[in-house]
Short mmCIF file of N, CA and C in Angstrom, two decimals:
data_model
loop_
_atom_site.label_atom_id
_atom_site.label_comp_id
_atom_site.label_asym_id
_atom_site.label_seq_id
_atom_site.Cartn_x
_atom_site.Cartn_y
_atom_site.Cartn_z
N MET J 1 141.12 98.81 48.78
CA MET J 1 141.04 97.20 48.90
C MET J 1 139.83 97.21 49.73
N ILE J 2 139.25 96.02 49.52
CA ILE J 2 137.77 95.52 50.36
C ILE J 2 138.37 94.62 51.55
N GLU J 3 137.81 94.84 52.58
CA GLU J 3 138.22 94.01 53.80
C GLU J 3 137.02 93.11 54.28
N ARG J 4 137.49 92.11 54.91
CA ARG J 4 136.46 91.06 55.28
C ARG J 4 136.22 91.72 56.70
N SER J 5 134.90 91.73 57.23
CA SER J 5 134.41 92.18 58.32
C SER J 5 134.71 91.34 59.41
N GLY J 6 135.41 91.29 60.52
CA GLY J 6 135.57 90.85 61.56
C GLY J 6 136.78 89.64 61.23
N SER J 7 137.43 89.91 60.32
CA SER J 7 138.46 89.00 59.95
C SER J 7 139.65 89.03 61.03
N ALA J 8 140.37 87.96 61.49
CA ALA J 8 141.18 87.79 62.61
C ALA J 8 142.51 87.97 61.74
N PRO J 9 143.48 88.38 62.61
CA PRO J 9 144.71 88.37 62.00
C PRO J 9 145.45 87.19 61.68
N ALA J 10 146.23 86.95 60.64
CA ALA J 10 146.52 85.74 60.25
C ALA J 10 147.34 85.15 61.56
N ALA J 11 147.04 83.58 61.35
CA ALA J 11 147.88 82.66 62.39
C ALA J 11 149.11 82.54 62.03
N ASP J 12 149.65 82.39 63.28
CA ASP J 12 151.28 81.79 63.36
C ASP J 12 151.49 80.70 62.37
N PRO J 13 152.16 80.27 61.51
CA PRO J 13 152.51 79.33 60.84
C PRO J 13 152.60 78.13 61.50
N THR J 14 153.31 78.09 62.72
CA THR J 14 153.83 76.89 63.50
C THR J 14 152.29 76.47 64.18
N THR J 15 151.67 77.58 64.55
CA THR J 15 150.05 77.23 65.10
C THR J 15 149.28 76.64 64.34
N SER J 16 149.11 77.21 62.94
CA SER J 16 148.45 76.60 61.97
C SER J 16 148.78 75.15 61.65
N TYR J 17 149.96 74.82 61.59
CA TYR J 17 150.45 73.61 61.13
C TYR J 17 150.13 72.59 62.39
N ARG J 18 150.22 72.96 63.67
CA ARG J 18 149.87 72.09 64.74
C ARG J 18 148.53 71.92 64.59
N ARG J 19 147.59 72.75 64.50
CA ARG J 19 146.07 72.44 64.39
C ARG J 19 145.80 71.80 63.26
N PHE J 20 146.38 72.05 61.99
CA PHE J 20 146.20 70.78 60.94
C PHE J 20 146.76 69.66 61.30
N ALA J 21 147.83 69.29 61.99
CA ALA J 21 148.03 67.92 62.32
C ALA J 21 147.08 67.46 63.43
N ALA J 22 146.75 68.01 64.30
CA ALA J 22 145.69 67.65 65.30
C ALA J 22 144.45 67.16 64.53
N THR J 23 143.94 68.17 63.56
CA THR J 23 143.01 67.94 63.08
C THR J 23 142.77 66.41 62.24
N ALA J 24 143.92 66.45 61.43
CA ALA J 24 144.13 65.25 60.38
C ALA J 24 144.24 64.07 61.39
N LEU J 25 144.86 64.07 62.52
CA LEU J 25 145.00 62.84 63.30
C LEU J 25 143.80 62.33 63.68
N ALA J 26 142.85 63.43 64.36
CA ALA J 26 141.73 63.37 64.76
C ALA J 26 140.82 62.94 63.75
N CYS J 27 140.66 63.26 62.40
CA CYS J 27 139.87 62.78 61.43
C CYS J 27 140.26 61.19 61.12
N VAL J 28 141.71 60.92 61.20
CA VAL J 28 141.98 59.48 60.96
C VAL J 28 141.54 58.65 62.06
N ALA J 29 141.70 59.15 63.17
CA ALA J 29 141.32 58.26 64.35
C ALA J 29 139.85 57.93 64.48
N GLY J 30 139.06 59.12 63.94
CA GLY J 30 137.65 58.81 64.11
C GLY J 30 137.17 57.99 62.85
N ALA J 31 137.90 58.18 61.81
CA ALA J 31 137.31 56.96 60.70
C ALA J 31 137.87 55.54 61.22
N ALA J 32 138.92 55.37 61.68
CA ALA J 32 139.53 54.30 62.25
C ALA J 32 138.43 53.59 63.27
N LEU J 33 138.12 54.45 64.16
CA LEU J 33 137.17 54.22 65.04
C LEU J 33 135.84 53.72 64.58
N LEU J 34 135.23 54.71 63.98
CA LEU J 34 133.96 54.09 63.16
C LEU J 34 134.21 52.99 62.19
N GLY J 35 135.20 52.71 61.65
CA GLY J 35 135.17 51.58 60.74
C GLY J 35 135.85 50.49 61.20
N THR J 36 136.54 50.32 62.49
CA THR J 36 137.11 49.13 62.87
C THR J 36 135.96 47.89 62.78
N LEU J 37 135.10 47.99 63.43
CA LEU J 37 134.08 46.82 63.66
C LEU J 37 133.53 46.12 62.23
N PRO J 38 133.02 47.48 61.48
CA PRO J 38 132.43 46.67 60.13
C PRO J 38 133.62 46.14 59.30
N THR J 39 134.73 46.68 59.48
CA THR J 39 135.89 46.27 58.29
C THR J 39 136.15 44.63 59.02
N LEU J 40 136.17 44.73 60.12
CA LEU J 40 136.48 43.50 60.94
C LEU J 40 135.70 42.27 60.67
N ARG J 41 134.37 42.89 60.56
CA ARG J 41 133.19 41.75 60.15
C ARG J 41 133.14 41.50 59.13
N LEU J 42 133.68 42.34 58.13
CA LEU J 42 133.31 42.02 56.27
C LEU J 42 134.67 41.60 55.97
N ALA J 43 135.92 41.85 56.54
CA ALA J 43 137.09 41.53 55.96
C ALA J 43 137.84 40.78 56.85
N GLY J 44 137.62 40.60 57.97
CA GLY J 44 138.42 40.23 58.96
C GLY J 44 139.67 40.95 59.27
N GLU J 45 140.69 40.19 60.17
CA GLU J 45 141.79 40.85 60.53
C GLU J 45 142.74 41.26 59.23
N PRO J 46 142.86 40.54 58.51
CA PRO J 46 143.56 41.13 56.75
C PRO J 46 142.96 42.65 56.60
N GLY J 47 141.62 42.76 56.70
CA GLY J 47 141.05 43.61 56.25
C GLY J 47 141.17 45.05 57.25
N LEU J 48 141.20 44.61 58.49
CA LEU J 48 141.70 45.64 59.52
C LEU J 48 143.29 46.27 59.15
N ILE J 49 144.17 45.48 59.05
CA ILE J 49 145.59 45.73 58.70
C ILE J 49 145.17 46.54 57.41
N ALA J 50 144.85 46.26 56.44
CA ALA J 50 144.53 47.00 55.16
C ALA J 50 144.18 48.37 55.54
N MET J 51 143.03 48.30 56.42
CA MET J 51 142.43 49.71 56.93
C MET J 51 143.58 50.70 57.78
N PHE J 52 144.29 50.33 58.68
CA PHE J 52 145.09 51.18 59.15
C PHE J 52 146.11 51.45 58.14
N ALA J 53 146.93 50.46 57.33
CA ALA J 53 147.51 50.74 56.30
C ALA J 53 147.31 52.18 55.56
N ALA J 54 145.91 52.01 54.79
CA ALA J 54 145.44 52.70 54.05
C ALA J 54 145.29 54.43 54.67
N LEU J 55 144.93 54.22 55.78
CA LEU J 55 144.58 55.56 56.56
C LEU J 55 146.16 56.03 56.96
N ALA J 56 146.94 55.08 57.04
CA ALA J 56 148.63 55.84 57.30
C ALA J 56 149.14 56.29 56.04
N ALA J 57 148.82 55.76 55.06
CA ALA J 57 149.08 56.17 53.74
C ALA J 57 148.33 57.48 53.53
N GLY J 58 147.39 57.71 53.63
CA GLY J 58 146.40 59.00 53.39
C GLY J 58 147.09 60.15 54.18
N LEU J 59 147.39 59.94 55.48
CA LEU J 59 147.84 60.75 56.19
C LEU J 59 149.30 61.33 56.06
N LEU J 60 150.42 60.22 55.44
CA LEU J 60 151.11 60.82 54.87
C LEU J 60 151.38 61.50 53.85
N ALA J 61 150.58 61.08 52.80
CA ALA J 61 150.29 62.06 51.52
C ALA J 61 149.55 63.47 52.19
N SER J 62 148.67 63.49 52.96
CA SER J 62 148.34 64.50 53.53
C SER J 62 149.26 65.64 54.05
N VAL J 63 150.23 65.08 54.62
CA VAL J 63 151.24 65.99 55.20
C VAL J 63 152.19 66.35 54.17
N ALA J 64 152.27 65.44 53.17
CA ALA J 64 153.50 65.70 52.08
C ALA J 64 152.68 66.68 51.22
N GLY J 65 151.51 66.82 51.10
CA GLY J 65 150.72 67.94 50.35
C GLY J 65 150.74 69.17 50.98
N THR J 66 151.17 69.49 52.32
CA THR J 66 151.32 70.68 52.89
C THR J 66 152.46 71.40 52.59
N VAL J 67 153.66 70.78 51.95
CA VAL J 67 154.67 71.35 51.66
C VAL J 67 154.75 72.57 50.57
N PRO J 68 153.91 72.38 49.44
CA PRO J 68 153.89 73.55 48.65
C PRO J 68 153.24 74.63 49.50
N ILE J 69 152.19 74.38 50.29
CA ILE J 69 151.34 75.66 50.83
C ILE J 69 152.25 76.46 51.87
N VAL J 70 152.90 75.59 52.48
CA VAL J 70 154.03 76.15 53.57
C VAL J 70 155.01 76.97 53.04
N LEU J 71 155.57 76.86 51.78
CA LEU J 71 156.59 77.15 51.16
C LEU J 71 156.21 78.40 50.33
N ALA J 72 154.92 78.65 50.07
CA ALA J 72 154.35 79.82 49.72
C ALA J 72 153.54 80.65 50.67
N ARG J 73 153.82 80.67 51.97
CA ARG J 73 153.17 81.15 52.83
C ARG J 73 153.41 82.77 52.90
N HIS J 74 154.25 83.18 52.12
CA HIS J 74 154.66 84.70 52.26
C HIS J 74 153.96 85.36 51.19
N ARG J 75 153.56 84.65 50.10
CA ARG J 75 152.93 84.95 49.04
C ARG J 75 151.63 85.95 49.08
N SER J 76 151.01 86.56 48.23
CA SER J 76 149.64 87.02 48.12
C SER J 76 148.72 85.99 47.72
N PRO J 77 147.64 85.90 48.00
CA PRO J 77 146.47 84.90 47.92
C PRO J 77 146.71 84.65 46.24
N LEU J 78 146.61 85.53 45.41
CA LEU J 78 146.82 85.36 44.03
C LEU J 78 148.00 84.50 43.54
N ASP J 79 149.19 84.77 44.13
CA ASP J 79 150.43 84.28 43.90
C ASP J 79 150.44 83.05 44.76
N ALA J 80 149.81 82.88 45.71
CA ALA J 80 149.99 81.51 46.24
C ALA J 80 148.85 80.31 45.66
N MET J 81 148.15 80.73 44.73
CA MET J 81 147.21 79.65 44.25
C MET J 81 147.84 78.58 43.59
N PRO J 82 148.91 79.06 42.58
CA PRO J 82 149.72 77.80 41.88
C PRO J 82 150.30 76.66 43.26
N ALA J 83 150.81 77.44 44.34
CA ALA J 83 151.37 76.53 45.28
C ALA J 83 150.13 75.71 45.71
N GLN J 84 148.85 76.30 45.84
CA GLN J 84 147.68 75.51 46.36
C GLN J 84 147.44 74.16 45.32
N MET J 85 147.40 74.50 44.27
CA MET J 85 147.20 73.52 43.22
C MET J 85 148.39 72.71 43.14
N GLY J 86 149.36 72.98 43.28
CA GLY J 86 150.51 72.04 43.40
C GLY J 86 150.56 71.18 44.75
N ALA J 87 150.05 71.48 45.88
CA ALA J 87 149.68 70.81 47.02
C ALA J 87 148.54 69.66 46.79
N MET J 88 147.59 69.97 45.88
CA MET J 88 147.02 68.70 45.34
C MET J 88 147.43 67.85 44.73
N VAL J 89 148.47 68.13 43.41
CA VAL J 89 149.40 67.22 42.66
C VAL J 89 149.88 66.54 43.57
N VAL J 90 150.59 67.07 44.57
CA VAL J 90 151.53 66.34 45.43
C VAL J 90 151.04 65.44 46.09
N ARG J 91 149.96 65.83 46.87
CA ARG J 91 149.00 64.89 47.81
C ARG J 91 148.41 63.67 46.78
N LEU J 92 148.22 63.75 45.47
CA LEU J 92 147.65 62.76 44.63
C LEU J 92 148.73 61.65 44.24
N VAL J 93 149.92 62.44 44.01
CA VAL J 93 151.08 61.52 43.47
C VAL J 93 151.46 60.84 44.67
N ALA J 94 151.53 61.50 45.87
CA ALA J 94 151.80 60.54 47.25
C ALA J 94 150.98 59.43 47.70
N ILE J 95 149.76 59.88 47.41
CA ILE J 95 148.64 58.94 47.54
C ILE J 95 148.91 57.47 46.68
N ALA J 96 149.17 58.03 45.34
CA ALA J 96 149.33 56.86 44.55
C ALA J 96 150.50 55.86 44.87
N ILE J 97 151.72 56.70 45.01
CA ILE J 97 152.92 55.95 45.31
C ILE J 97 152.65 55.27 46.59
N LEU J 98 152.30 55.69 47.75
CA LEU J 98 152.15 55.11 48.81
C LEU J 98 150.87 53.93 48.81
N GLY J 99 150.21 54.08 48.21
CA GLY J 99 149.13 53.37 47.93
C GLY J 99 149.64 51.97 47.31
N LEU J 100 150.38 52.26 46.12
CA LEU J 100 150.81 51.11 45.55
C LEU J 100 152.05 50.24 46.18
N SER J 101 153.00 51.39 46.89
CA SER J 101 153.66 50.60 48.01
C SER J 101 153.02 49.83 49.12
N PHE J 102 152.16 50.44 49.82
CA PHE J 102 151.64 49.53 50.68
C PHE J 102 150.62 48.14 50.48
N GLY J 103 149.92 48.56 49.38
CA GLY J 103 149.13 47.63 48.69
C GLY J 103 149.81 46.32 48.43
N VAL J 104 151.00 46.54 47.26
CA VAL J 104 151.67 45.50 46.82
C VAL J 104 152.74 44.82 47.67
N GLY J 105 153.64 45.87 48.59
CA GLY J 105 154.32 45.42 49.19
C GLY J 105 153.97 44.61 50.66
N PHE J 106 152.74 44.81 51.09
CA PHE J 106 152.21 44.27 52.10
C PHE J 106 151.13 43.15 52.07
N GLY J 107 151.01 42.95 50.74
CA GLY J 107 149.96 41.96 50.46
C GLY J 107 148.79 42.04 50.99
N LEU J 108 148.31 43.29 51.03
CA LEU J 108 146.92 43.33 51.69
C LEU J 108 145.68 43.21 50.78
N PRO J 109 144.62 42.78 51.39
CA PRO J 109 143.59 42.51 50.82
C PRO J 109 143.06 43.74 49.89
N PRO J 110 143.09 43.65 48.34
CA PRO J 110 142.80 44.72 47.64
C PRO J 110 141.55 45.58 47.87
N ALA J 111 140.33 44.75 47.95
CA ALA J 111 138.98 45.52 47.88
C ALA J 111 139.10 46.37 49.34
N ALA J 112 139.47 45.76 50.68
CA ALA J 112 139.56 46.61 51.74
C ALA J 112 140.43 47.77 51.88
N PHE J 113 141.67 47.58 51.13
CA PHE J 113 142.77 48.50 50.99
C PHE J 113 142.40 49.70 50.34
N LEU J 114 141.64 49.24 49.06
CA LEU J 114 141.25 50.38 48.11
C LEU J 114 140.10 51.19 48.59
N LEU J 115 139.16 50.46 49.27
CA LEU J 115 137.90 51.39 49.84
C LEU J 115 138.67 52.41 51.03
N TRP J 116 139.68 51.81 51.89
CA TRP J 116 140.16 52.62 53.01
C TRP J 116 141.02 53.56 52.73
N LEU J 117 141.72 53.37 51.42
CA LEU J 117 142.39 54.51 50.80
C LEU J 117 141.38 55.80 50.24
N ALA J 118 140.59 55.22 49.71
CA ALA J 118 139.41 56.39 49.13
C ALA J 118 138.90 56.91 50.41
N ILE J 119 138.52 56.25 51.46
CA ILE J 119 138.06 56.76 52.68
C ILE J 119 138.81 57.75 53.28
N GLY J 120 139.97 57.37 53.29
CA GLY J 120 141.05 58.05 54.20
C GLY J 120 141.19 59.61 53.48
N HIS J 121 141.67 59.32 52.21
CA HIS J 121 141.77 60.19 50.98
C HIS J 121 140.67 61.55 51.19
N CYS J 122 139.41 61.01 51.20
CA CYS J 122 138.29 61.99 51.55
C CYS J 122 138.11 62.75 52.62
N VAL J 123 138.34 61.82 53.98
CA VAL J 123 138.39 62.27 55.26
C VAL J 123 139.38 63.45 55.36
N LEU J 124 140.41 63.44 54.92
CA LEU J 124 141.69 64.30 55.07
C LEU J 124 141.34 65.24 54.17
N LEU J 125 140.58 65.53 53.25
CA LEU J 125 140.02 66.80 52.70
C LEU J 125 139.88 67.86 53.38
N ILE J 126 139.11 67.55 54.76
CA ILE J 126 138.71 68.58 55.63
C ILE J 126 139.94 69.22 56.06
N PRO J 127 141.06 68.57 56.97
CA PRO J 127 141.88 69.15 57.51
C PRO J 127 142.99 70.07 56.41
N ASP J 128 143.06 69.27 55.16
CA ASP J 128 143.90 69.89 53.99
C ASP J 128 143.22 71.48 53.42
N THR J 129 142.09 71.27 53.47
CA THR J 129 141.30 72.75 53.14
C THR J 129 141.51 73.50 53.98
N MET J 130 141.27 73.24 55.60
CA MET J 130 141.21 74.25 56.59
C MET J 130 142.74 74.83 56.73
N PHE J 131 143.65 73.91 56.10
CA PHE J 131 145.08 74.24 56.41
C PHE J 131 145.45 75.19 55.36
N ALA J 132 145.15 74.90 53.93
CA ALA J 132 145.25 75.72 52.91
C ALA J 132 144.70 77.11 52.99
N ARG J 133 143.39 77.19 53.51
CA ARG J 133 142.78 78.45 53.89
C ARG J 133 143.33 79.40 54.92
N SER J 134 144.02 78.64 55.76
CA SER J 134 144.50 79.41 57.01
C SER J 134 145.62 80.16 56.46
N PHE J 135 146.44 79.93 55.28
CA PHE J 135 147.78 80.61 54.70
C PHE J 135 147.09 81.54 53.70
N VAL J 136 145.84 81.85 53.38
CA VAL J 136 145.49 83.01 52.89
C VAL J 136 145.53 84.17 53.36
N ALA J 137 146.32 85.29 52.95
CA ALA J 137 146.21 86.73 53.58
C ALA J 137 144.92 87.22 54.17
N ALA J 138 145.33 87.19 55.78
CA ALA J 138 143.97 88.23 56.16
C ALA J 138 143.71 89.29 56.04
N GLY J 139 142.58 89.76 55.68
CA GLY J 139 142.17 91.04 55.61
C GLY J 139 141.27 91.39 54.14
N ALA J 140 141.80 90.46 53.14
CA ALA J 140 141.26 90.79 51.83
C ALA J 140 141.03 89.05 51.04
N SER J 141 139.80 89.12 50.05
CA SER J 141 139.91 88.11 49.72
C SER J 141 140.43 88.17 48.34
N ALA J 142 140.78 86.85 47.87
CA ALA J 142 141.51 87.24 46.54
C ALA J 142 140.47 87.71 45.07
N PRO J 143 139.33 87.38 44.94
CA PRO J 143 138.53 88.20 44.04
C PRO J 143 138.53 89.53 44.26
N ALA J 144 138.74 90.42 45.53
CA ALA J 144 138.77 91.56 45.80
C ALA J 144 140.15 92.15 45.28
N GLN J 145 141.20 91.40 45.67
CA GLN J 145 142.46 92.07 45.21
C GLN J 145 142.59 91.73 44.00
N LEU J 146 142.23 90.94 43.02
CA LEU J 146 142.35 90.86 41.76
C LEU J 146 141.76 92.15 41.04
N VAL J 147 140.62 92.57 41.73
CA VAL J 147 139.89 93.75 40.80
C VAL J 147 140.66 94.95 41.17
N GLU J 148 141.46 94.87 42.59
CA GLU J 148 142.07 96.17 42.82
C GLU J 148 143.41 96.20 41.84
N GLU J 149 143.76 95.07 41.43
CA GLU J 149 145.15 94.88 40.93
C GLU J 149 145.06 95.25 39.33
N ARG J 150 143.88 95.08 38.80
CA ARG J 150 143.40 95.35 37.54
C ARG J 150 143.15 96.57 37.48
N ARG J 151 142.93 97.37 38.48
CA ARG J 151 142.64 98.99 38.12
C ARG J 151 143.70 99.77 37.91
#
């Protein structure tokens, strides 16, 4: 088995999830902070409400997308790969449902809401990817394990 040099032991799942939650909240807060004035200037107060609703929907979808990854945490990297793909599907379905619910239910301005839904979705890819990577088994990369298993 090929080992990565300098790899750290696998983090505790609770610690990884707390780190994910803190990073996701920081990303959403940063996006809201940077976007408040331009959104207020371009779309007014309704646009600002749309921004916060879209970022909240993105955060909820991001949290929902972590469920398959957490459920697959004891599997090898190759066995966990379908769970990681499933996490992307869960996140996409959740953002679509929440986006429709928030957008139609609250009567938000569609342009501002859809723009911030896309921005929030992209911004939250950073903590989602970091969280998914934290559950890959420490010590071996997936391609190295695949080579070893095929021998």
